[in-house]
């Protein structure tokens, strides 16, 4: 990605510092810490905003938003830094880095337990804190992902079939809108904005605090079951996961086994299925729920690695790669399932492409995800059975781009006729992606909400919904 022209005078270091004096720490190019602060998790994305500002409360965020708006600068919001939209794309951009808003406050005093989480908390830190009280809110599969991005895009993870998506547990939010107001938003106050925040991404304002419902969940039974990848085992695990009781969620990766010590050496480099299982029902029912999955493994020659254990949900969230380590090109898609033909095609493609690393991830949905009406939130893909993602990883952005036609063709074959895009897995924020993520009535409604709360489209660093 290339840099934009030089920053406007209104976002010069001096102007930003004086506008935000006392409200936010400011980092500009050449400041110690700027290089670290501008690094996001996806590698190969070269972003150099004019300034990265770090407020610690909603008032500081509001001042930063007003500064960017008045300067006509591109503004972007950074929470966990796991998307390519995490920092402003050009040298004229202002990035509001929320990592200082990291409090998690649990309330168990009255009624069902709830928690307020700062907009810069990671899913892992949040889950660790509430997990110590035997509580959980469903997030994804990776600890380092920000509560900010994953919640606003929807949130699909290891508890999805049992408990639904992250947005299904959002009770309210504190939001700084494009005009610098701080709003309390929930089902009663600004209900249209509350609807849009649940899936509409970062289009509508900066969420400085999220209020989540908490579920009692002391322990889950889960972990990784690795088995040989054959067309029968890949299609079989998807079918078994789809037919499983909703307490079981399965996310599987099909990839060549990396040369790591916990995988027997004879499997290094060979295609395997890594099935991440999470059972959140009664522990004594876990074996029965997982039996069909284990049967598939047995028919494929037996499990290569069996890491399924009883433990806290937070312990299942993976650490993820270090920031900037992975340069990937990928395409996500929804599909209704994976038959033997599709699985055969997938494996032959993974075998034949010469990318240093290539993988397909298949998240089996249904269960509580599908209980919610498609119009109830801004995530309308409630009926999709599987969320897939194919990716190739290479040493540089240029090398990775060479595999883009391959991932596109493979994703197109696996998605079949199923339309739709999941905004949290988008690698570009163009109109095509936005229309696929928000089809039909969802699109029209989001555009109306955008017109009310961000009529000048100040928040563009996302899969953008232009105002009606
Ligand atoms: C390794 C990895 C694993 C992942 N696993 C999952 C998974 O299991 N399930 C899943 O659903 N997704 C998953 N994702 C996708 C992830 O949810 C998105 O990339 C998400 O946008 C990341 O959020 P973030 O806060 O970390 O990223 P950031 O890059 O900081 O933010 C992403 C965008 O969200 C918006 N945003 C973030 N916080 C706020 C806020 N507080 N207010 C307003 N706007 C905000 C902004 O538009 C920002 O540009 C994964 C991504 C990676 C790289």
Coordinates of N, CA, C and O in Angstrom, one line a residue, residues 33 62 77-78 98 221 251-252 286 307 310 340 367 411 434:
X33 N 8.3 5.5 19.7 CA 7.0 4.8 19.9 C 6.1 4.9 18.7 O 5.1 4.1 18.6
X62 N -13.6 12.6 21.9 CA -14.4 13.6 21.2 C -13.6 14.7 20.7 O -13.8 15.3 19.6
X77 N -9.8 4.5 13.4 CA -9.9 4.1 14.8 C -9.2 2.7 15.0 O -9.4 1.8 14.2
X78 N -8.3 2.7 16.0 CA -7.6 1.5 16.3 C -7.9 0.9 17.6 O -7.8 1.6 18.6
X98 N -7.2 3.5 20.7 CA -8.1 3.3 21.9 C -7.4 2.4 22.9 O -8.1 2.1 23.9
X221 N -15.1 -27.7 27.5 CA -14.3 -28.8 27.1 C -13.9 -28.5 25.6 O -14.8 -28.4 24.8
X251 N -14.4 -25.1 14.7 CA -13.7 -24.2 13.7 C -12.6 -25.1 13.1 O -11.7 -25.5 13.9
X252 N -12.6 -25.4 11.8 CA -11.5 -26.2 11.4 C -10.6 -25.5 10.4 O -11.1 -24.6 9.6
X286 N -19.9 -34.0 27.1 CA -19.0 -33.6 26.0 C -18.6 -34.8 25.1 O -18.6 -34.6 23.9
X307 N -5.7 -32.5 21.6 CA -5.5 -31.5 22.6 C -6.8 -31.1 23.4 O -6.8 -30.1 24.0
X310 N -10.5 -30.1 29.5 CA -11.4 -29.2 30.2 C -10.7 -28.0 30.8 O -9.6 -28.2 31.4
X340 N -18.4 -33.7 -0.8 CA -17.2 -34.4 -1.1 C -16.5 -33.8 -2.3 O -15.2 -33.7 -2.3
X367 N -27.1 -23.1 15.0 CA -27.3 -23.0 16.5 C -27.8 -21.6 16.8 O -28.7 -21.1 16.2
X411 N -12.2 -19.5 -3.4 CA -13.3 -19.0 -2.6 C -14.6 -19.0 -3.5 O -15.7 -19.4 -3.0
X434 N -18.9 -3.9 0.8 CA -19.9 -3.3 1.6 C -21.3 -3.8 1.2 O -22.1 -4.2 2.1

